[in-house]
Amino acid sequence: MALAAPILVEARRFPVGLLLVAAPMLLLVVFVLVPAASAIVSTLTDPRSGGPSLANYRTLLGDPLSRGNLFFTLGSTLAVCGLLLAVCLPVALYLRFSSGRLPAFVQSVAVFPLFVPGIIVAYALIRFLGPNGSLQTVLDAIGIHGFRSPYLTPAGTVIGLVWEGIPLTLLILLSGLAQIPNAAIEAARDVGAGRLAILTGIILPLIANSVTVAFSLAFLGAFGAFTIPYLMGPASPEMMGVFMQRTFSELRDPAQAQTQAVMSFLFCAAVGVIYVRSVIRSRRRGS
Amino acid sequence: MSKLVIDRLSKRFSGTVAVADVSVAVGDGELLCLLGPSGCGKSTVLRMVAGFENPSEGRVLIDGEDVVALPPERRPTGMVFQSHALWSHMTVAQNIAFGLRLRGLARAEVKARVGSVLELVGLAGYEARYPAQLSGGQQQRVAIARCVVLEPKILLMDEPFSALDAHLRVRLREEVRAIQQRLGLTTMFVTHDQDEALTLADRIVVMRSGAVEQVGTPGEIYAAPATRFVASFIGTMNLIETEASGGSAGLAGARVGGDLPDGPLTIAVRPEDIALGEPGWTGRIERVLDLGAFRMLDVALDGGPTVKVQAAKGVPLRAGETVPLRPLGLVAYGGDGRARRASIEFGNLTNVVSIHG
């Protein structure tokens, strides 16, 4: 009887748990999975015969403009991810291993963009970096002329996306660094490790999972970004988000827009696989 | 074989004194325990020796050389941490080899030394395991191996067994003692566990509020605690409060005399230093606790407090019985907490009881 009682309690709880997750699961199926599956199926269907076909993908990959946009998006996204890690990792290391008022101030400044909507960020950057913006005015005032604004260039998109991505990347790296006990660093110093050896031999491997998560989320955010590339990027080549929207609403070609979406999804899913494999690997060795 | 000297070491953290003027020397191959309650400054002393804290004042000399200005990575010390502090992304062999690789040793030598130290700590065959695949005791052995493989002049251990269960702690401390003696390592060991200190150490430094209360061998510290704090901290002790006046004090019908200042007085008697059946006090047994190897009695003294008395297993004793008893040794502590020469008299019987002079 003593053993049976908890089992009965579990049995009674089970339907309650199912009921609790049923509503969000239903929403997920109806509003995400069904439209996504329907879009994937429609990209694999010949619009005339209704039979299976890869024609949409042949069109996408055969069109130099579409292909260029895809590679431009991929290149810009990788640049954003690289820059985000290059900017955020030193800041995160400083914040993790420092104490006092200055690190607290630096952290609040670094996280500030999290609370600013993307469109405001874009306009603020245009006012700062654009032609005759604040930066050019200051440079002119100190005698540096010939500033070429990154506004409406690929660099504009990258700068905007990096600015927007800093808070999330920094917070993820900080949470990873917070998992490293001080004793692990002290043990490394104790066996003779200097700063570089501690960084490369201890800290970076221990936060590899956080770096992968930060990279994945930065990649997903940048690959599908719309506002910043739309307002700060060049007219051509375009990021996939802008290209999809224009294909759908201006070119009125929903089949190609869907194909572009599925292609974007495949790139993002590949990054997702890297992330999942990294998580599984780290769990296996218990780190 | 090396010698460590801590000379007038002090540490203040934003006005709070954590360590106050601590001086102690650890001889070649000696195992010295820093013992004290949490927050007494013992770990801070150890961390200053390792280089993780900078002393506010004082020197740390290893073989005569002041190492205070050296960073931890350049000190000839090795530290075993309370939390093991193994690197979870490295295997056992990689954890141990990390320090050797930093010293630029050839791969074959690294492998040989890792193998030999794993043999020493009883973990041969565990090279490819990750720390998460080891038990707490095995992890601590790896941490010890990681230290020992670098052949430090001074081994520092910061409560290395506190995260382990009682049985494992006992076994591991015996193993650590054996390794330390085999390698002749000069060792400073921090613990708040008095049993650990008494069984492991060549000498013990008892600390309280950042200062040293007493330095001595385990036997000296146990038999003759220099202060009331040490008496209360080490082992089981009956601490009986009384008042001295004119060089003597009354205690349950007996008279304690000696070098006693007027004012509050504490008489400390260990339960095993009270002989049952000897004329002196009379008391009523209130409780008998069978602790396996011996029995512990609570005896209410006539006209006095209740004291703990250790009795042999075979003696037939029951709660409610009245028994004669007499202290065979005691220490008296004045209001300043320092030990005083004292003796006790029961009517015309004079006992010999002074331990401290």
XYZ file of C-alpha atoms in Angstrom, chain B residues 92-94 96 111-128 134 138 141-142 145-146 149:
29
model
C 41.971 12.797 -15.345
C 45.260 12.499 -17.251
C 44.835 15.928 -18.849
C 47.262 16.126 -14.014
C 52.896 10.433 -19.580
C 55.303 8.613 -17.294
C 54.848 11.086 -14.431
C 51.061 11.090 -14.787
C 51.068 7.270 -14.696
C 53.304 7.160 -11.661
C 51.307 9.723 -9.652
C 48.038 7.965 -10.514
C 49.610 4.785 -9.192
C 50.532 6.684 -6.007
C 46.950 7.846 -5.386
C 45.453 4.497 -6.377
C 43.799 5.655 -9.591
C 45.793 3.797 -12.240
C 43.505 3.023 -15.167
C 41.367 6.129 -14.672
C 43.375 8.302 -17.093
C 40.631 8.671 -19.718
C 34.415 9.938 -10.680
C 38.345 9.868 -6.518
C 42.641 12.032 -5.212
C 43.013 13.476 -8.712
C 47.783 13.956 -7.780
C 47.610 17.183 -9.820
C 53.023 15.575 -9.665
